[in-house]
Short mmCIF file of C-alpha atoms and ligand atoms in Angstrom, two decimals:
data_model
loop_
_atom_site.label_atom_id
_atom_site.label_comp_id
_atom_site.label_asym_id
_atom_site.label_seq_id
_atom_site.Cartn_x
_atom_site.Cartn_y
_atom_site.Cartn_z
CA MET A 1 19.38 6.76 -6.36
CA GLU A 2 20.71 3.21 -6.73
CA PHE A 3 18.75 0.02 -7.44
CA VAL A 4 20.14 -3.12 -5.78
CA CYS A 5 18.85 -6.61 -6.59
CA ASN A 6 17.43 -8.53 -3.66
CA SER A 7 18.58 -11.85 -5.13
CA CYS A 8 21.91 -11.41 -7.00
CA ASP A 9 23.15 -8.05 -5.61
CA HIS A 10 23.29 -6.52 -9.11
CA HIS A 11 23.60 -2.71 -8.83
CA HIS A 12 21.86 -0.32 -11.21
CA ARG A 13 22.23 3.47 -11.16
CA GLY A 14 20.07 5.89 -13.08
CA ALA A 15 16.69 7.49 -13.29
CA ASP A 16 15.19 4.94 -15.72
CA ALA A 17 13.72 2.95 -12.78
CA PRO A 18 13.73 -0.64 -14.10
CA TRP A 19 10.90 -2.71 -12.63
CA ARG A 20 13.09 -5.74 -11.82
CA CYS A 21 16.67 -6.93 -12.06
CA PRO A 22 17.65 -7.38 -15.74
CA ARG A 23 20.22 -9.99 -14.74
CA CYS A 24 18.17 -12.45 -12.66
CA GLY A 25 14.57 -11.19 -12.62
CA GLY A 26 14.68 -10.51 -8.88
CA ALA A 27 13.02 -7.60 -7.09
CA PHE A 28 15.04 -4.43 -6.63
CA ASP A 29 15.61 -2.54 -3.40
CA LEU A 30 16.41 1.15 -3.55
CA ARG A 31 19.34 2.91 -1.86
CA LEU A 32 18.74 6.59 -1.27
CA GLU A 33 20.52 9.44 0.41
CA VAL A 34 18.17 10.30 3.28
CA ASP A 35 18.09 13.78 4.81
CA LEU A 36 15.34 14.08 7.42
CA ARG A 37 15.67 17.21 9.51
CA ARG A 38 12.84 18.33 11.70
CA GLN A 39 13.10 22.00 10.87
CA ALA A 40 13.19 21.42 7.10
CA ILE A 41 10.15 19.14 7.38
CA GLU A 42 8.11 21.45 9.58
CA THR A 43 8.62 24.43 7.25
CA GLY A 44 7.86 22.34 4.13
CA PRO A 45 4.63 22.21 2.10
CA PRO A 46 1.51 20.66 3.74
CA ASN A 47 1.75 17.44 1.73
CA LEU A 48 4.06 14.45 1.32
CA TRP A 49 6.75 16.54 -0.38
CA ARG A 50 7.58 17.97 3.06
CA TYR A 51 9.58 14.71 3.37
CA ALA A 52 11.33 15.16 -0.01
CA GLY A 53 14.71 14.65 1.71
CA ALA A 54 13.85 10.97 2.18
CA LEU A 55 12.12 10.37 -1.17
CA PRO A 56 13.44 9.44 -4.63
CA PRO A 57 14.74 12.72 -6.05
CA VAL A 58 12.30 14.63 -8.27
CA PRO A 59 12.82 18.25 -9.38
CA PRO A 60 9.92 20.36 -7.99
CA GLU A 61 8.74 21.27 -11.51
CA ALA A 62 8.32 17.58 -12.42
CA ARG A 63 6.14 16.73 -9.42
CA VAL A 64 2.69 15.42 -10.30
CA SER A 65 0.08 16.34 -7.72
CA LEU A 66 -3.67 16.08 -7.36
CA GLY A 67 -3.57 17.91 -4.06
CA GLU A 68 -2.93 14.85 -1.90
CA PRO A 69 -3.24 15.89 1.76
CA VAL A 70 -1.44 14.92 4.94
CA THR A 71 -4.15 12.44 5.94
CA PRO A 72 -5.91 12.87 9.31
CA LEU A 73 -4.95 10.85 12.38
CA VAL A 74 -8.21 10.54 14.30
CA GLU A 75 -8.43 9.68 18.00
CA SER A 76 -10.88 7.01 19.06
CA THR A 77 -11.28 3.94 21.26
CA TRP A 78 -11.62 0.27 20.37
CA ALA A 79 -13.11 -2.06 22.99
CA GLY A 80 -12.32 0.69 25.51
CA VAL A 81 -8.65 1.02 24.48
CA PRO A 82 -7.45 4.41 23.14
CA VAL A 83 -6.40 4.04 19.49
CA ARG A 84 -6.05 6.24 16.43
CA PHE A 85 -7.13 5.81 12.82
CA LYS A 86 -4.98 7.04 9.94
CA LEU A 87 -7.47 7.97 7.23
CA ASP A 88 -5.52 7.07 4.09
CA TYR A 89 -8.77 6.57 2.19
CA LEU A 90 -9.03 10.38 1.92
CA PHE A 91 -6.68 10.60 -1.04
CA PRO A 92 -7.88 11.94 -4.43
CA THR A 93 -8.86 8.56 -5.93
CA GLY A 94 -10.16 7.09 -2.67
CA SER A 95 -7.22 4.90 -1.67
CA TYR A 96 -3.71 5.02 -0.20
CA LYS A 97 -2.31 4.05 -3.59
CA ASP A 98 -2.15 7.78 -4.38
CA ARG A 99 0.54 8.14 -1.70
CA GLY A 100 2.77 5.87 -3.75
CA ASN A 101 1.73 6.99 -7.20
CA ALA A 102 2.11 10.74 -6.54
CA VAL A 103 5.84 10.07 -6.15
CA PHE A 104 6.15 7.15 -8.60
CA VAL A 105 4.49 9.00 -11.51
CA SER A 106 6.54 12.11 -10.68
CA VAL A 107 9.74 10.06 -11.02
CA LEU A 108 8.48 8.60 -14.31
CA ARG A 109 7.62 12.04 -15.70
CA ALA A 110 11.04 13.36 -14.67
CA ALA A 111 12.59 10.37 -16.50
CA GLY A 112 10.68 11.22 -19.68
CA VAL A 113 8.40 8.15 -19.64
CA SER A 114 5.48 8.80 -22.01
CA ALA A 115 3.48 5.55 -21.72
CA VAL A 116 3.03 2.86 -19.05
CA VAL A 117 1.35 -0.52 -18.61
CA GLU A 118 0.17 -2.06 -15.32
CA ASP A 119 -2.02 -4.98 -14.24
CA SER A 120 -4.62 -4.05 -11.67
CA SER A 121 -8.38 -3.90 -11.88
CA GLY A 122 -8.64 -2.25 -8.48
CA ASN A 123 -7.38 0.72 -6.49
CA ALA A 124 -3.85 0.63 -7.92
CA GLY A 125 -5.09 0.79 -11.50
CA ALA A 126 -7.47 3.65 -10.73
CA SER A 127 -4.78 5.59 -8.91
CA LEU A 128 -2.16 5.09 -11.62
CA ALA A 129 -4.67 6.09 -14.31
CA ALA A 130 -5.50 9.30 -12.44
CA TYR A 131 -1.88 10.37 -11.93
CA CYS A 132 -1.01 9.48 -15.53
CA ALA A 133 -3.96 11.61 -16.70
CA ARG A 134 -2.58 14.48 -14.63
CA ALA A 135 0.96 13.92 -15.98
CA GLY A 136 0.00 13.45 -19.64
CA ILE A 137 1.34 9.87 -19.64
CA ARG A 138 -0.51 7.26 -21.70
CA CYS A 139 -1.75 4.48 -19.39
CA THR A 140 -2.88 0.97 -20.29
CA ILE A 141 -4.27 -1.35 -17.62
CA TYR A 142 -4.41 -5.13 -18.11
CA ALA A 143 -7.27 -6.88 -16.31
CA PRO A 144 -8.77 -10.39 -16.35
CA ALA A 145 -11.64 -10.49 -18.88
CA ASP A 146 -14.13 -11.56 -16.19
CA THR A 147 -13.47 -8.49 -14.02
CA SER A 148 -16.79 -6.84 -13.20
CA PRO A 149 -17.34 -3.79 -15.44
CA ALA A 150 -18.07 -1.61 -12.40
CA LYS A 151 -14.50 -2.10 -11.16
CA LEU A 152 -13.11 -0.76 -14.42
CA VAL A 153 -15.27 2.36 -14.59
CA GLN A 154 -12.98 4.56 -12.49
CA ILE A 155 -9.92 3.43 -14.49
CA ARG A 156 -11.62 4.18 -17.82
CA ALA A 157 -13.01 7.47 -16.51
CA TYR A 158 -9.45 8.77 -16.15
CA GLY A 159 -8.84 7.97 -19.82
CA ALA A 160 -6.76 4.82 -19.41
CA GLU A 161 -7.10 2.02 -21.94
CA VAL A 162 -8.21 -1.33 -20.48
CA VAL A 163 -6.99 -4.57 -22.09
CA ALA A 164 -9.17 -7.53 -21.12
CA VAL A 165 -7.15 -10.76 -20.91
CA PRO A 166 -9.05 -14.09 -21.14
CA GLY A 167 -8.19 -16.60 -18.40
CA SER A 168 -6.86 -16.36 -14.87
CA ARG A 169 -5.16 -13.52 -12.97
CA ALA A 170 -1.84 -15.28 -13.68
CA GLU A 171 -2.48 -15.05 -17.42
CA THR A 172 -3.05 -11.31 -17.03
CA ALA A 173 0.31 -11.06 -15.25
CA ARG A 174 1.99 -12.92 -18.13
CA ALA A 175 0.31 -10.71 -20.75
CA VAL A 176 1.44 -7.52 -19.04
CA GLN A 177 4.99 -8.81 -18.81
CA VAL A 178 5.01 -9.34 -22.58
CA ALA A 179 3.71 -5.77 -23.01
CA ALA A 180 6.43 -4.61 -20.58
CA GLU A 181 9.07 -5.51 -23.16
CA ARG A 182 7.86 -2.55 -25.27
CA THR A 183 6.28 -0.16 -22.77
CA TYR A 184 7.34 0.87 -19.26
CA TYR A 185 5.84 -1.49 -16.66
CA ALA A 186 4.68 0.77 -13.81
CA SER A 187 4.20 -2.03 -11.31
CA HIS A 188 3.57 -0.72 -7.81
CA ASN A 189 4.22 -4.22 -6.46
CA TRP A 190 7.64 -4.60 -8.07
CA ASN A 191 9.04 -1.10 -8.21
CA PRO A 192 10.80 0.01 -5.00
CA ILE A 193 10.07 3.68 -5.78
CA PHE A 194 6.47 3.02 -4.76
CA LEU A 195 7.65 1.46 -1.47
CA HIS A 196 9.85 4.43 -0.70
CA ALA A 197 6.94 6.81 -1.35
CA MET A 198 4.95 4.77 1.19
CA LYS A 199 7.50 5.77 3.85
CA THR A 200 5.55 9.03 4.13
CA LEU A 201 2.82 7.10 5.96
CA ALA A 202 5.26 6.54 8.84
CA PHE A 203 6.67 10.06 8.63
CA GLU A 204 3.23 11.69 8.84
CA MET A 205 2.10 9.50 11.71
CA CYS A 206 5.15 10.28 13.85
CA GLU A 207 5.05 14.00 13.06
CA GLN A 208 1.33 14.07 13.98
CA LEU A 209 2.23 12.38 17.29
CA GLY A 210 4.83 15.06 18.10
CA TRP A 211 7.75 12.98 16.82
CA ARG A 212 6.93 9.84 18.73
CA ALA A 213 6.39 6.35 17.35
CA PRO A 214 2.98 4.81 18.01
CA ALA A 215 2.92 1.66 20.18
CA ALA A 216 1.80 -0.48 17.26
CA VAL A 217 0.58 -0.02 13.70
CA VAL A 218 -2.09 -2.35 12.30
CA MET A 219 -2.20 -2.59 8.50
CA PRO A 220 -3.85 -4.68 5.76
CA CYS A 221 -1.28 -6.86 3.99
CA GLY A 222 -1.46 -8.47 0.54
CA TYR A 223 1.61 -7.64 -1.53
CA GLY A 224 2.87 -5.79 1.55
CA SER A 225 3.49 -2.29 0.19
CA VAL A 226 1.91 -0.63 3.25
CA VAL A 227 3.82 -2.78 5.75
CA LEU A 228 7.18 -2.57 3.96
CA GLY A 229 6.84 1.12 3.15
CA ALA A 230 5.95 1.94 6.77
CA TYR A 231 8.87 -0.17 8.00
CA LEU A 232 11.34 1.65 5.74
CA GLY A 233 9.92 4.97 6.94
CA PHE A 234 10.18 4.11 10.63
CA GLN A 235 13.75 2.90 10.03
CA ASP A 236 14.63 6.26 8.42
CA LEU A 237 13.12 8.08 11.41
CA VAL A 238 15.14 6.00 13.90
CA SER A 239 18.33 6.58 11.87
CA ALA A 240 17.64 10.34 11.82
CA GLY A 241 17.09 10.35 15.60
CA LEU A 242 13.49 11.59 15.22
CA ILE A 243 12.00 8.57 17.04
CA ASP A 244 13.74 6.18 19.42
CA ARG A 245 12.27 2.82 18.42
CA LEU A 246 10.21 0.98 15.82
CA PRO A 247 6.51 0.47 16.55
CA ARG A 248 5.20 -3.08 16.56
CA LEU A 249 4.05 -3.79 12.99
CA VAL A 250 0.90 -5.91 12.78
CA ALA A 251 0.11 -7.19 9.27
CA VAL A 252 -3.42 -8.46 8.69
CA GLN A 253 -4.45 -10.96 6.02
CA ALA A 254 -7.79 -12.52 5.13
CA ALA A 255 -7.76 -16.16 6.29
CA ALA A 256 -9.10 -17.19 2.86
CA CYS A 257 -5.84 -15.97 1.28
CA ALA A 258 -3.03 -15.82 3.81
CA PRO A 259 0.33 -17.04 2.45
CA LEU A 260 2.29 -14.68 4.70
CA TYR A 261 0.38 -15.82 7.76
CA ALA A 262 1.22 -19.44 6.86
CA ALA A 263 4.91 -18.56 6.42
CA TYR A 264 4.91 -16.55 9.66
CA ARG A 265 3.45 -19.48 11.55
CA ALA A 266 6.13 -21.68 9.90
CA GLU A 267 3.42 -23.71 8.22
CA GLY A 268 5.24 -23.33 4.92
CA ARG A 269 3.89 -21.44 1.95
CA ALA A 270 0.17 -21.83 1.57
CA PRO A 271 -0.58 -23.38 -1.84
CA ALA A 272 -2.60 -20.36 -3.01
CA CYS A 273 -5.71 -18.57 -2.03
CA SER A 274 -7.97 -21.29 -0.71
CA GLY A 275 -11.20 -19.35 -0.89
CA HIS A 276 -12.93 -16.15 -1.89
CA THR A 277 -12.56 -13.11 0.35
CA LEU A 278 -14.41 -9.82 0.61
CA ALA A 279 -10.98 -8.25 1.18
CA GLU A 280 -10.10 -8.45 -2.51
CA GLY A 281 -7.41 -5.76 -2.26
CA ILE A 282 -5.19 -8.11 -0.23
CA ALA A 283 -6.10 -11.40 -1.95
CA CYS A 284 -2.53 -12.02 -3.08
CA ALA A 285 -1.30 -15.61 -3.42
CA GLU A 286 2.30 -14.72 -4.30
CA PRO A 287 3.76 -11.57 -2.75
CA VAL A 288 6.87 -10.22 -4.51
CA ARG A 289 8.97 -9.78 -1.33
CA PRO A 290 7.66 -12.31 1.22
CA GLU A 291 10.95 -12.68 3.14
CA ARG A 292 11.42 -8.90 3.37
CA ILE A 293 7.90 -8.45 4.76
CA LEU A 294 8.38 -11.13 7.42
CA GLU A 295 11.82 -9.72 8.34
CA ALA A 296 10.24 -6.30 8.85
CA ILE A 297 7.47 -7.69 11.05
CA ARG A 298 9.89 -9.75 13.15
CA ALA A 299 12.41 -6.89 13.49
CA SER A 300 9.63 -4.75 14.96
CA GLY A 301 8.43 -7.41 17.39
CA GLY A 302 5.18 -7.50 15.44
CA GLU A 303 3.00 -10.28 14.12
CA VAL A 304 0.76 -11.49 11.27
CA ILE A 305 -2.93 -12.03 11.99
CA ALA A 306 -5.43 -13.78 9.69
CA VAL A 307 -9.10 -12.89 10.08
CA SER A 308 -12.27 -14.63 8.89
CA GLU A 309 -14.92 -13.24 6.56
CA ASP A 310 -17.35 -12.86 9.49
CA GLU A 311 -14.74 -10.94 11.47
CA ILE A 312 -14.16 -8.65 8.44
CA LEU A 313 -17.88 -7.83 8.18
CA ASP A 314 -18.10 -7.22 11.94
CA GLY A 315 -15.07 -4.92 11.67
CA LEU A 316 -16.68 -3.05 8.77
CA ARG A 317 -19.85 -2.51 10.81
CA ALA A 318 -17.96 -1.40 13.92
CA LEU A 319 -15.92 1.15 11.93
CA ALA A 320 -19.02 2.49 10.18
CA ALA A 321 -20.69 2.86 13.60
CA GLN A 322 -17.85 5.31 14.38
CA GLY A 323 -18.43 7.23 11.13
CA LEU A 324 -15.65 5.48 9.21
CA TYR A 325 -16.98 3.97 5.96
CA VAL A 326 -14.21 1.87 4.44
CA GLU A 327 -13.95 -0.97 1.95
CA PRO A 328 -13.83 -4.55 3.29
CA THR A 329 -10.07 -4.77 2.61
CA SER A 330 -9.51 -1.95 5.11
CA ALA A 331 -11.88 -3.48 7.66
CA VAL A 332 -9.41 -6.32 8.30
CA VAL A 333 -7.54 -3.96 10.64
CA ALA A 334 -10.67 -3.50 12.75
CA ALA A 335 -11.13 -7.27 12.85
CA ALA A 336 -7.53 -7.68 14.01
CA MET A 337 -7.91 -5.02 16.71
CA SER A 338 -11.03 -6.78 18.00
CA ARG A 339 -9.06 -10.05 18.12
CA LEU A 340 -6.17 -8.39 19.99
CA ALA A 341 -8.58 -6.65 22.39
CA GLY A 342 -10.33 -9.96 23.07
CA GLU A 343 -6.97 -11.45 24.05
CA GLY A 344 -6.12 -8.40 26.21
CA ARG A 345 -3.26 -7.52 23.84
CA LEU A 346 -4.49 -4.33 22.10
CA GLU A 347 -1.92 -1.74 23.10
CA PRO A 348 -3.09 1.80 23.99
CA GLY A 349 -1.84 4.19 21.30
CA THR A 350 -2.15 1.67 18.47
CA VAL A 351 -2.66 3.23 15.02
CA ALA A 352 -4.87 1.42 12.49
CA VAL A 353 -4.37 2.39 8.84
CA LEU A 354 -7.60 2.66 6.82
CA THR A 355 -6.53 2.30 3.19
CA GLY A 356 -9.60 2.44 0.93
CA SER A 357 -12.94 4.23 0.84
CA GLY A 358 -16.18 2.33 1.36
CA LEU A 359 -17.63 4.32 -1.53
CA LYS A 360 -15.64 2.05 -3.86
CA ALA A 361 -17.29 -1.06 -2.47
CA THR A 362 -20.92 -0.05 -2.07
CA GLU A 363 -22.08 -2.12 -5.06
CA LYS A 364 -20.31 -5.18 -3.66
CA LEU A 365 -21.73 -4.60 -0.17
CA VAL A 366 -25.25 -4.43 -1.61
CA ARG A 367 -24.71 -7.93 -3.06
CA VAL A 368 -23.25 -9.33 0.17
CA LEU A 369 -25.68 -7.74 2.59
CA THR A 370 -28.97 -8.22 0.73
CA THR A 371 -31.38 -10.68 2.34
CA GLY A 372 -34.59 -11.05 0.31
CA THR A 373 -35.29 -7.49 -0.75
CA GLN A 374 -33.68 -5.81 2.28
CA VAL A 375 -30.10 -4.54 2.55
CA ARG A 376 -29.03 -4.90 6.18
CA PHE A 377 -25.75 -3.33 7.15
ZN1 LIG B 1 19.40 -9.89 -9.76
#
């Protein structure tokens, strides 16, 4: 396993998994030996370790698992077009972040890491706290002091310590970087191990389709770990001869916070998030690897779509009407599919990735959907 800096090409070998380049502060990519053979996969365990040949190396005894499943790929239709939903909200902590952290925390345990810090008051923090609890790793999560207490309950429940930082989200990021000088910074946004674990999303999807690539994959996009991880996975599958082409990658942002959409449309970098969005899991003003994400989307013939708050709520309702109760961040994919269908561009065989459970957002939905004394979904 070799870490290569995106910016200055500095190479770093070893299992200590630095979170960024020590020379220039740039983001690392990861170079891995990839061995994807159909027979080895199909006789492997019924979880993401069936793709161990394409993952960062972890001895089996160091693997940290909470029983994460191969998530279902459910057939459906959207505006009359046959599509499928990949139910990544069915992981142990209720979000796709477990896909990344099952591997990331395993690598950290194998490397002898005994304590980590991270900044996330949402799904990533909850997932990291759960896997650290399982691994016996001390976990401290930095969060802005004004984060609603309800959002921190799941993190605290797993035994993680929460450090409340006064001020903005940026001040929380600065505080955690100071802490990172003493304690391992387990940043899922920076560390490429998390991205490489996310490749299993692509592997599972293609295996479930009988080793074919879907026509298109529609995904929420904030920091871009789903989009980039899927792209790396589809690339591995093409290189191994298991699929013959990349699917079209469609990244969806909330219009209220859409820096990648602005860059994609060549409107320059948006100044920051211009408004509040229900899709808080992708409200990211400064992605770590913006050029990489756009390269991936363009290489696949894909696109970036930005959807409004009304479209997100409509998407949430339409998914729930099919029995799929997801958080608003995940509903952006439904909004995007409705947009594509309206333009006659929703391709049959599209897969939409549903990343987070609605059960995490019920309290928020009560606030948003209450009129007078009635909650109307
Ligand atoms: Zn560098």
